[in-house]
Every structure is written in structure tokens, then in C-alpha cells.
Coordinates of C-alpha atoms in Angstrom, one line a residue:
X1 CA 55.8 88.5 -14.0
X2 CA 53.6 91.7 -14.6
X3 CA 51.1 89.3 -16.6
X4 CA 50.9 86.9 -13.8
X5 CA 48.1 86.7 -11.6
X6 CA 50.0 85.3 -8.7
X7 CA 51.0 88.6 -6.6
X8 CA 52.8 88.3 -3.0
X9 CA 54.6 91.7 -2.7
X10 CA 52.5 95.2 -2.9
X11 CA 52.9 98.6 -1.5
X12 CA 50.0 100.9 -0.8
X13 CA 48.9 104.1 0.8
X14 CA 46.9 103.6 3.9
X15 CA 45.7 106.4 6.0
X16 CA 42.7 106.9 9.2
X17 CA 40.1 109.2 9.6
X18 CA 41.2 111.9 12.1
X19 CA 38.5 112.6 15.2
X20 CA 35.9 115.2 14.6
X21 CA 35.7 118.1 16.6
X22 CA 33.9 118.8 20.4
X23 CA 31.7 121.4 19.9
X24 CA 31.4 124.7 22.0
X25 CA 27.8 125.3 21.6
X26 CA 25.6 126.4 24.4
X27 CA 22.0 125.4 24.9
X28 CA 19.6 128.7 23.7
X29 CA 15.8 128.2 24.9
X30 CA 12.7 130.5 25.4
X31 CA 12.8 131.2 29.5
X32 CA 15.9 129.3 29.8
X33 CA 18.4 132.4 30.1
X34 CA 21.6 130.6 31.3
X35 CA 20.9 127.1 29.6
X36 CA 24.7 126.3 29.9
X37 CA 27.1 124.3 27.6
X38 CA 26.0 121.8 26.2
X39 CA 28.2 120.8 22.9
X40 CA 28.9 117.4 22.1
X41 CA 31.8 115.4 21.4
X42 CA 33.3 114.6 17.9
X43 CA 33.1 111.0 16.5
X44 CA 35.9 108.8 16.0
X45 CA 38.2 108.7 12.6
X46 CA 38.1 105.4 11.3
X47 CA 40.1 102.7 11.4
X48 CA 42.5 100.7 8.7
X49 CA 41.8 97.0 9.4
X50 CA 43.9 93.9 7.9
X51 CA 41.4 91.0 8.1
X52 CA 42.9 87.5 7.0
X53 CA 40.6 85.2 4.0
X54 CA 41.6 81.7 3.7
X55 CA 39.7 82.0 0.2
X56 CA 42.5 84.2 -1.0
X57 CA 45.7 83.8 -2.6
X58 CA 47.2 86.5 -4.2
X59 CA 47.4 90.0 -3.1
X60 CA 46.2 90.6 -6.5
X61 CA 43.7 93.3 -5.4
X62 CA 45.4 95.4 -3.9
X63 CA 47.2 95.8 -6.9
X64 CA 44.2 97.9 -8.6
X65 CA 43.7 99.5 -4.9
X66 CA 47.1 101.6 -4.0
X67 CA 44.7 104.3 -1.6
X68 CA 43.0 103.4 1.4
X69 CA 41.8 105.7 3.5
X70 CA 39.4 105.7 6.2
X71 CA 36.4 108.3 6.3
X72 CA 36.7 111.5 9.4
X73 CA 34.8 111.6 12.3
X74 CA 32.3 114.1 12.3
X75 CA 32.2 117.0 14.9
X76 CA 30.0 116.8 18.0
X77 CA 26.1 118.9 18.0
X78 CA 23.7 120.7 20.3
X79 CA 22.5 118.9 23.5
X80 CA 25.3 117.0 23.9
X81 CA 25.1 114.9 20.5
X82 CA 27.9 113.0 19.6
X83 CA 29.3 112.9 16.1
X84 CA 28.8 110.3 13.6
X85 CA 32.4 107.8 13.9
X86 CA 34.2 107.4 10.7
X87 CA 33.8 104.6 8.9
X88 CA 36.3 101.4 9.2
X89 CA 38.5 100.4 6.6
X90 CA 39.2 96.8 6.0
X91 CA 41.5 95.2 4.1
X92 CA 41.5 91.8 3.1
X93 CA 44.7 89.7 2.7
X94 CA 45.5 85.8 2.1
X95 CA 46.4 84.1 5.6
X96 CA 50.4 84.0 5.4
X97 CA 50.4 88.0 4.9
X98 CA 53.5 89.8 6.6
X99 CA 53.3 93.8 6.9
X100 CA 56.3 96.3 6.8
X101 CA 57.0 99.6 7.1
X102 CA 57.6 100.9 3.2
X103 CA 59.8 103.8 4.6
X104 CA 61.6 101.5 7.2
X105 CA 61.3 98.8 6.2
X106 CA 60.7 97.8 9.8
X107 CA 58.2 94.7 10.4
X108 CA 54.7 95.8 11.6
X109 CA 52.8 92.8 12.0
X110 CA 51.3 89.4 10.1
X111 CA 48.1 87.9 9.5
X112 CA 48.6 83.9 10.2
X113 CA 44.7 82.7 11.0
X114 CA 41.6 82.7 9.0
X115 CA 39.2 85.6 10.0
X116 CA 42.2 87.5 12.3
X117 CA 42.3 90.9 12.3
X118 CA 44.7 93.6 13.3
X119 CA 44.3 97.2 13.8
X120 CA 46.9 98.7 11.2
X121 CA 46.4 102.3 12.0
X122 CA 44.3 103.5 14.4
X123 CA 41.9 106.6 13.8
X124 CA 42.3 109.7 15.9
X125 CA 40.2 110.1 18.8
X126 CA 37.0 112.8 18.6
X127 CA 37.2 115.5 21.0
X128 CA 35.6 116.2 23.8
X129 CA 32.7 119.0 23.7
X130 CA 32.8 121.9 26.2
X131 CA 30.0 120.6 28.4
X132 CA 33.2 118.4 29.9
X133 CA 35.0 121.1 30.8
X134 CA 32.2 123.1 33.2
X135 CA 32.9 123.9 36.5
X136 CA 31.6 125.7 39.7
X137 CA 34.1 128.4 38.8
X138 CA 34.1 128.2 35.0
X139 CA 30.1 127.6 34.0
X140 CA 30.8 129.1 30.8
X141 CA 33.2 127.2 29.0
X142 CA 33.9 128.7 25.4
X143 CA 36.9 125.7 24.6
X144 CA 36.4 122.4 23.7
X145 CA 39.1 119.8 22.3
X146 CA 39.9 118.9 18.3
X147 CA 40.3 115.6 17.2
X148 CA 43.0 114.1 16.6
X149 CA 44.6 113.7 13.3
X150 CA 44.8 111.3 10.9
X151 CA 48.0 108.7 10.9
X152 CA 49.3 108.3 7.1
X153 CA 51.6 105.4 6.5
X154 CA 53.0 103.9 3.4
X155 CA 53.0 100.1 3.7
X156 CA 54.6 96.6 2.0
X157 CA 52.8 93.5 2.5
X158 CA 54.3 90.4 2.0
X159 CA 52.5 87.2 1.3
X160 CA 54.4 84.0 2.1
X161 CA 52.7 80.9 1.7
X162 CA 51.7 78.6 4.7
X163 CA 53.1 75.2 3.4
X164 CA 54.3 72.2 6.0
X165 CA 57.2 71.5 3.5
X166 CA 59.1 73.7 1.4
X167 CA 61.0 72.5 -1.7
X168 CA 64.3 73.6 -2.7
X169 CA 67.0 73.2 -5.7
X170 CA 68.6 74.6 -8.5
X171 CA 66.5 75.0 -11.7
X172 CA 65.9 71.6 -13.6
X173 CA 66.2 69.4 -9.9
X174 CA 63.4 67.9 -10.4
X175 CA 61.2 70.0 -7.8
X176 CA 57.7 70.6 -10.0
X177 CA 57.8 66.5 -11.0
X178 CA 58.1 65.6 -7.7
X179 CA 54.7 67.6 -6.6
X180 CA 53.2 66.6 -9.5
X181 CA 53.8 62.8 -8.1
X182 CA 53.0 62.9 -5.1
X183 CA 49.8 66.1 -5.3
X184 CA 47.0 66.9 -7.2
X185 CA 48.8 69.9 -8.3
X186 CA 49.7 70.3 -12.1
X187 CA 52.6 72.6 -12.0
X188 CA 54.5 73.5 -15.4
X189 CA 57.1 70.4 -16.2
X190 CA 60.1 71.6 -19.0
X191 CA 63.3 70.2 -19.9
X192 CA 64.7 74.4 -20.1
X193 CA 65.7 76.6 -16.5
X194 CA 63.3 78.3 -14.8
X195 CA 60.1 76.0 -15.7
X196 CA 58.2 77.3 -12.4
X197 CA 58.0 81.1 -12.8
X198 CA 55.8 81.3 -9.6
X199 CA 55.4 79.1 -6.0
X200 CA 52.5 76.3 -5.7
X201 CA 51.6 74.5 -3.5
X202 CA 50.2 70.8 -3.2
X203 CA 48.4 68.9 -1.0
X204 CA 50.2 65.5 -0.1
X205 CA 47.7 62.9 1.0
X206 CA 50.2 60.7 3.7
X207 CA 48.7 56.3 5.1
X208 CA 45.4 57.2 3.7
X209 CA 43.4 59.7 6.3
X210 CA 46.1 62.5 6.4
X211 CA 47.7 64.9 4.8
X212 CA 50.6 68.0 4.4
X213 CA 51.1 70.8 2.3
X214 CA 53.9 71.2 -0.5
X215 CA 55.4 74.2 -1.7
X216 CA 57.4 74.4 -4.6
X217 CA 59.2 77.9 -5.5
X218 CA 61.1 78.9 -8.3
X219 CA 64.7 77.2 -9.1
X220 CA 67.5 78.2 -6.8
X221 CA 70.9 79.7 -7.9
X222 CA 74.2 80.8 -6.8
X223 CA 73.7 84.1 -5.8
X224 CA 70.1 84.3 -5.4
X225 CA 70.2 86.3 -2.0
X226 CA 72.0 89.0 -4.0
X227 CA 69.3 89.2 -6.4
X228 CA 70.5 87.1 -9.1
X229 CA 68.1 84.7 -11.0
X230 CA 64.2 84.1 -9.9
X231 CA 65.1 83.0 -6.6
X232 CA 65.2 86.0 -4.2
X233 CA 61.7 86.8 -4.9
X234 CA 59.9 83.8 -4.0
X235 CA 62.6 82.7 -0.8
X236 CA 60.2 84.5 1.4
X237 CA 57.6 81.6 0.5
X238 CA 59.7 78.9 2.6
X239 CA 60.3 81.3 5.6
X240 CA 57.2 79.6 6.9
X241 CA 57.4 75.9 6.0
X242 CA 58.2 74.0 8.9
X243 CA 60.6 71.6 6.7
X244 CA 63.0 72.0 4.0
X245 CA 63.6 69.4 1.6
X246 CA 66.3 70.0 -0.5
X247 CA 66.7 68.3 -3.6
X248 CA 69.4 67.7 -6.2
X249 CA 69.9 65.3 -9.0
X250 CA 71.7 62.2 -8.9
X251 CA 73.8 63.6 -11.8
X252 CA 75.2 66.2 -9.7
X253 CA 79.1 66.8 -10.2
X254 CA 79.1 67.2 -6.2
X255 CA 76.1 66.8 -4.1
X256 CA 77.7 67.7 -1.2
X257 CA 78.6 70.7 -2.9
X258 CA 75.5 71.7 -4.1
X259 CA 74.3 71.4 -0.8
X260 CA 76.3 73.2 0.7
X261 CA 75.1 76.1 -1.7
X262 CA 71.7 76.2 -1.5
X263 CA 71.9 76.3 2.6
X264 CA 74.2 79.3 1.8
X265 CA 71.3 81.3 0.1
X266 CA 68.8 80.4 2.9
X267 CA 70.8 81.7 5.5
X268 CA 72.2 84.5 3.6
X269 CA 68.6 85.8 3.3
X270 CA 67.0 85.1 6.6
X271 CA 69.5 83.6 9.3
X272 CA 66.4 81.9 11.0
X273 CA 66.6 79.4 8.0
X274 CA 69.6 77.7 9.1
X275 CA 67.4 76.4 11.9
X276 CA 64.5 75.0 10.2
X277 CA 64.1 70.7 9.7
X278 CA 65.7 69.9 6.5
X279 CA 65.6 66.6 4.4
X280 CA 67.9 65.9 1.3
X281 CA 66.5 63.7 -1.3
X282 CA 68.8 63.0 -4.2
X283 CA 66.0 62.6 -7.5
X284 CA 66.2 61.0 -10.8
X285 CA 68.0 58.0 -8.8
X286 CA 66.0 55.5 -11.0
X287 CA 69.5 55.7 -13.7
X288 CA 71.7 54.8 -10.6
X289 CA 72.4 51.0 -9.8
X290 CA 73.3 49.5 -6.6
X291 CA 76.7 50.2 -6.5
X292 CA 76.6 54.1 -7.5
X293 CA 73.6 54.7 -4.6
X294 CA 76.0 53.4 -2.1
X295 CA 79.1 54.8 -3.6
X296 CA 76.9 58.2 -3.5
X297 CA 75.5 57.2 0.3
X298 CA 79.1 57.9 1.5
X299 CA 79.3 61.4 0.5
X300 CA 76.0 62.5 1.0
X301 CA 76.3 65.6 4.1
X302 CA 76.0 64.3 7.4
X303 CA 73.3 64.8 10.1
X304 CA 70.5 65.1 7.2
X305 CA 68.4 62.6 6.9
X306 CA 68.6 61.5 3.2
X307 CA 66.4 59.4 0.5
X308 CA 66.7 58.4 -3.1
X309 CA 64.1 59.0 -4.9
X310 CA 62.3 58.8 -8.7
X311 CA 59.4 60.7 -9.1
X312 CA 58.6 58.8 -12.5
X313 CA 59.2 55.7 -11.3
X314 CA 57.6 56.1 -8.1
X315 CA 60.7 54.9 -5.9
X316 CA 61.8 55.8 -2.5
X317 CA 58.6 58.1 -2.7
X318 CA 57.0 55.8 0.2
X319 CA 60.4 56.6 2.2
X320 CA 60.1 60.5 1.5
X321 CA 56.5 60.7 3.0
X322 CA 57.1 58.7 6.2
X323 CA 60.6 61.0 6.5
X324 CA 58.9 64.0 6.1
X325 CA 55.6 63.3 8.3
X326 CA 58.3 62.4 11.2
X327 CA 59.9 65.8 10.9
X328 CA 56.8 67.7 10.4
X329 CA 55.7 66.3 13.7
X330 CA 58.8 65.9 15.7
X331 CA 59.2 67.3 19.6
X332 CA 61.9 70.0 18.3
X333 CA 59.9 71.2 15.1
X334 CA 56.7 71.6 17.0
X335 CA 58.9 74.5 19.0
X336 CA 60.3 76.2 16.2
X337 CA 56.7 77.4 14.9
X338 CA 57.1 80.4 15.7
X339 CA 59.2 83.2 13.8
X340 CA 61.2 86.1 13.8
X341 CA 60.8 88.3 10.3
X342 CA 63.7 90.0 8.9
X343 CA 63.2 93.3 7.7
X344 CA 63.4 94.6 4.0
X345 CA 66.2 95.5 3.0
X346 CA 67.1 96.8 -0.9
X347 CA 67.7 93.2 -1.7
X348 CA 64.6 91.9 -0.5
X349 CA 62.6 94.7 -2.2
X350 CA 60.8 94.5 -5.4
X351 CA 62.2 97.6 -7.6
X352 CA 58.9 98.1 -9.4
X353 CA 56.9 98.5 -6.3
X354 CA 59.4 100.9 -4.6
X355 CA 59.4 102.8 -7.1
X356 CA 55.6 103.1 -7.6
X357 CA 54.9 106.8 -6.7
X358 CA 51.4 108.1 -4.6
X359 CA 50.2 111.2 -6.1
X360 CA 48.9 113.4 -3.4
X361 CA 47.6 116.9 -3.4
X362 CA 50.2 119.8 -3.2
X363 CA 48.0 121.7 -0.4
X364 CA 48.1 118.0 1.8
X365 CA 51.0 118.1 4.6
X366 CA 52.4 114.9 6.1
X367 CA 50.8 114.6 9.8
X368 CA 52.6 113.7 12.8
X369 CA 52.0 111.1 14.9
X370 CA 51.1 112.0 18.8
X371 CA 50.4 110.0 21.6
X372 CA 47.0 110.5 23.7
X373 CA 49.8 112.0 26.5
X374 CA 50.9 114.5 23.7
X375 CA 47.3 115.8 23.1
X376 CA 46.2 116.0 26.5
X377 CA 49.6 118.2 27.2
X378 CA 48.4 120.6 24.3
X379 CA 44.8 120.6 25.4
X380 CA 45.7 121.5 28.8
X381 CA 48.1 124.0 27.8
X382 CA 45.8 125.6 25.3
X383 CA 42.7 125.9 28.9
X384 CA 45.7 127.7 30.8
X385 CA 45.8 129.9 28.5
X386 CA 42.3 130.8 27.6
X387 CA 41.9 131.1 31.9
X388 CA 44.4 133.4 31.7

């Protein structure tokens, strides 16, 4: 995977610009003895930014970018001038771009529209300069406040592809021929496991003027949510497909069986799964006569809607896309759009990434997070004291 150019799981470095400085500075003209203060306040820190690009799909950058850090405000002047703000930092991501805490794990937020943007960390507020703080009893103020400091946060994002349907099966079901059939795509087709070694997706034209989007992930096995096999790492990429299709061969030993193991791994890796459409379509069907398909018909799992299918021949394939268009669109799908993320746990984490290490100065110290409350406490505190 490290010479692929598909990559949906990155951890960076992100950190704002911290606020510049009010200034204490008092105004000195000729025949102006008592000009008063007059120092202005600091400039804003800047701000990290995710912005969302349709025209992306892979977080591929930001694998060449593990740093970004807004610039510092700068501190307030003379007469009242305010410092410059700190420069904004924005990164782009693909649309279907989750965010999590790296030290957490805890989910911060997601980027699901085109152009959407969401203030990751904000930067610290300038302070204000001592002409604020001027009063009938105190003309002279010599105090003004520091800006606020910079918020540094280690991050994951996520990218899960925005697909209508999701395809799932054990390696060799028939998954990439089947998009290949009914999409434009041209995924990688081989008679050996693990043909597709990253997701696709595939635009399914449906009666002539519309359409839905495929997604076909790697080959499912038993014991994927623990980490075994290819799987783990791409289920994230069906967390937001409004259906699930799951397919398995005709020449399964047990179908039902098989079934019944793939819905396992779902739900063993994010619970929501369990409630999502699904479809069963049993492929290769065109060696099956008659009597088998209805023979198989009986034992098929009840309460999903099921379909034979042969992506070479081209049958049931018809079926299939009027099946899936009525689940897409149905009352109780339209509802479940929206999601709950799980966090990350160890399994869900890619080991390379965790491990990746940020080399910092020795001399730069880890800044705590304060709430406007918390600074205007320690101003406050700090004016009692200088009155006193």
C-alpha cells in the first residue's frame, strides 16, 4: 500500500497562531504633556481551516505536509493601531473526510459538502491595548492584555468515500466484475484473493437519465474487524453508503452462512452498520439451472431482498438496478442519512501512521487550552494586582 496513490488515513500536526499582544504605549507629542494611552490591540492568531474539494480524492497531500501551522498575530502600535491578524490556514480534503482526535481518538468533525468549511482550531484572540483600560481614576494605565496562545493538536483524518451503494464479499465473489458490468470503471479483475488492493467507485447509469454511485472495497474475511486480511482498512469506505449489497457466489458451501459472516464484521466494526439497507445478490448464477436457483431460493436469509445475478452474462442485472434504485430511494433509507462515527480505537488505527513521530523543538512546551472565561479571570486578577 505505501506505493499506492490512493490514501484515506493520515495523521498530521496542526497548530494556530496565538493573539499578539495589546500594547502599553502612551501618546508623546510636542505641547501635548499628558497625551494619554493610547496603545493598540494585538492582531488575531490565525486559524486552521478544513475546506472540502469535490476535485479530490485522496488525502495524498497531506502525506508530504505533516506540519500546519498558522502564522501569530502581531502586537498592537502607537495611536491605537491594531496588529496585523495572522494568517489563516486551510487545508483541503476530499468531500467524505472524517476528523479525530490522534490522542483520543475522539471524533471532531467531517467534511460532507463541496466548498464546506469548518474551523479546526481556532487562533487565540489579540489583546486588548491599555487605552481600554483608562478611567477617571486610573488615566495612566501601564497594563494591557497578552494574547492568547496558540492551540496545538495532533489529528487523524479519515476519508470515506461518498458512494449510494456499497459492495461487500469475501475475496474472489465477484465484486470488481460486477462494477465493471454495470460502470465505466475498470477495476483490476484476477482469478487469485485480494485482486482489489484499494476501494473504487463507479458510476451506475439506472432507465437512461439517472444514475448512483458504486463502491467496491477490498475482499472481506473472517476476522476482518480484528485486523486480519485487507478488509479493516477500507470498512470505513461503506460507513457512508446508503445500501449494502452483499454478494456471494452461487458456489458457496452455505450462503446463508456466509452471510451471516460478513454482517458479523459490519457490525463488529461500527454497530450503526447493522442498520443500513442491504441487498443479497448471489453472482456467477449463470452455471446454475432451474432447479438449483430454486432449491438455492429456499435457503437464501430471510427479510433481504435477493437476486441472481451473472455479471458476464448480463442476467438478473436489470433486476439488481431496479432493487437497488428502490432502496436507495425508499421512505426509511431517506431517514437514516445521517450518522454517528465511531471513534478509533487500536483496531481501527493504521500502525504506520500512529507511529509516525513530529519532531519538535526541545525549548517548545505543550500549551494549554483556556476558555475566553479563563483569560479574562487572569487579566482581571493580574489589574487587581497592579492597583494594589
Amino acid at each position: 500500500m505505501a506505493e499506492s496513490n490512493f490514501i484515506d488515513y493520515v495523521k498530521i500536526l496542526c497548530r494556530s497562531g496565538k493573539g499578539g499582544a495589546g500594547s502599553r504605549h502612551f501618546h508623546r507629542a510636542k505641547y501635548v504633556p499628558k497625551g494619554g494611552p493610547d496603545g493598540g490591540d494585538g492582531g488575531r492568531g490565525g486559524h486552521i481551516i478544513l475546506r472540502g474539494n469535490r476535485h479530490m480524492w485522496t488525502l495524498l497531500p497531506l502525506r508530504y505536509q505533516r506540519h500546519v501551522f498558522a502564522t501569530d498575530g502581531e502586537s498592537g502600535g502607537a495611536g491605537r493601531s491594531f496588529g496585523k491578524d495572522g494568517e489563516d490556514r486551510i487545508i483541503e480534503v476530499p468531500v467524505g473526510t472524517a476528523v479525530f482526535d490522534a490522542d483520543t481518538g475522539a471524533f471532531l468533525c467531517e467534511i460532507t459538502k463541496d466548498c464546506e468549511e469548518v474551523k479546526l482550531l481556532r487562533g487565540g484572540k489579540g489583546g486588548l491595548g491599555n487605552w481600554h483600560f483608562a478611567t477617571s481614576t486610573n488615566r495612566a494605565p501601564r497594563y494591557a492584555q497578552p494574547g492568547q496562545p496558540a492551540i496545538e493538536k495532533a489529528v487523524v483524518l479519515e476519508l470515506k468515500l461518498l458512494g449510494d451503494v456499497g459492495l461487500v464479499g469475501f475475496p474472489n465473489a465477484g465484486k470488481s466484475t460486477l462494477l465493471s458490468a454495470i460502470s465505466a470503471a475498470k477495476p483490476k479483475i484476477g482469478d487469485y484473493p485480494f485482486t482489489t488492493m484499494e476501494p473504487s467507485l463507479g458510476i451506475v447509469n439506472y432507465r437512461g437519465d439517472k444514475s448512483f454511485v458504486m463502491a467496491d472495497i477490498p475482499g472481506i474475511i473472517e476476522g476482518a474487524s480484528e485486523g486480519k486480511g485487507l478488509g479493516l482498512r477500507f470498512l470505513r469506505h461503506i460507513e457512508r453508503n446508503a445500501v449494502l449489497l452483499f454478494l456471494i457466489p452461487a458456489d458457496s458451501d452455505d450462503i446463508k452462512r456466509d452471510y451471516k459472516i460478513l454482517l458479523n464484521e459490519l457490525t463488529e466494526f461500527n454497530p450503526e452498520l447493522a442498520d443500513k439497507s442491504r441487498v443479497l445478490a448471489i453472482s456467477k448464477s449463470d452455471m446454475l439451472d432451474d432447479e438449483l436457483r430454486e432449491e438455492m431460493s429456499a435457503e437464501l436469509p430471510e427479510g433481504v431482498p435477493s437476486v441472481f445475478i451473472s455479471a458476464v452474462t448480463g442476467q438478473g442485472l436489470t433486476e439488481l438496478k431496479d432493487l437497488l434504485w428502490r432502496e436507495i430511494n425508499s421512505e426509511e433509507n431517506q431517514v437514516k442519512q445521517t450518522m454517528t462515527h465511531r471513534d478509533l480505537d487500536v483496531r481501527h488505527r493504521v500502525e504506520e501512521e500512529d507511529e509516525f513521530i513530529f519532531h519538535q523543538d526541545d525549548d517548545e512546551q505543550e500549551l494549554p487550552e483556556m476558555t475566553d472565561q479563563d483569560w479574562e479571570d487572569e487579566f482581571w486578577d493580574e489589574e487587581d494586582s497592579v492597583n494594589n
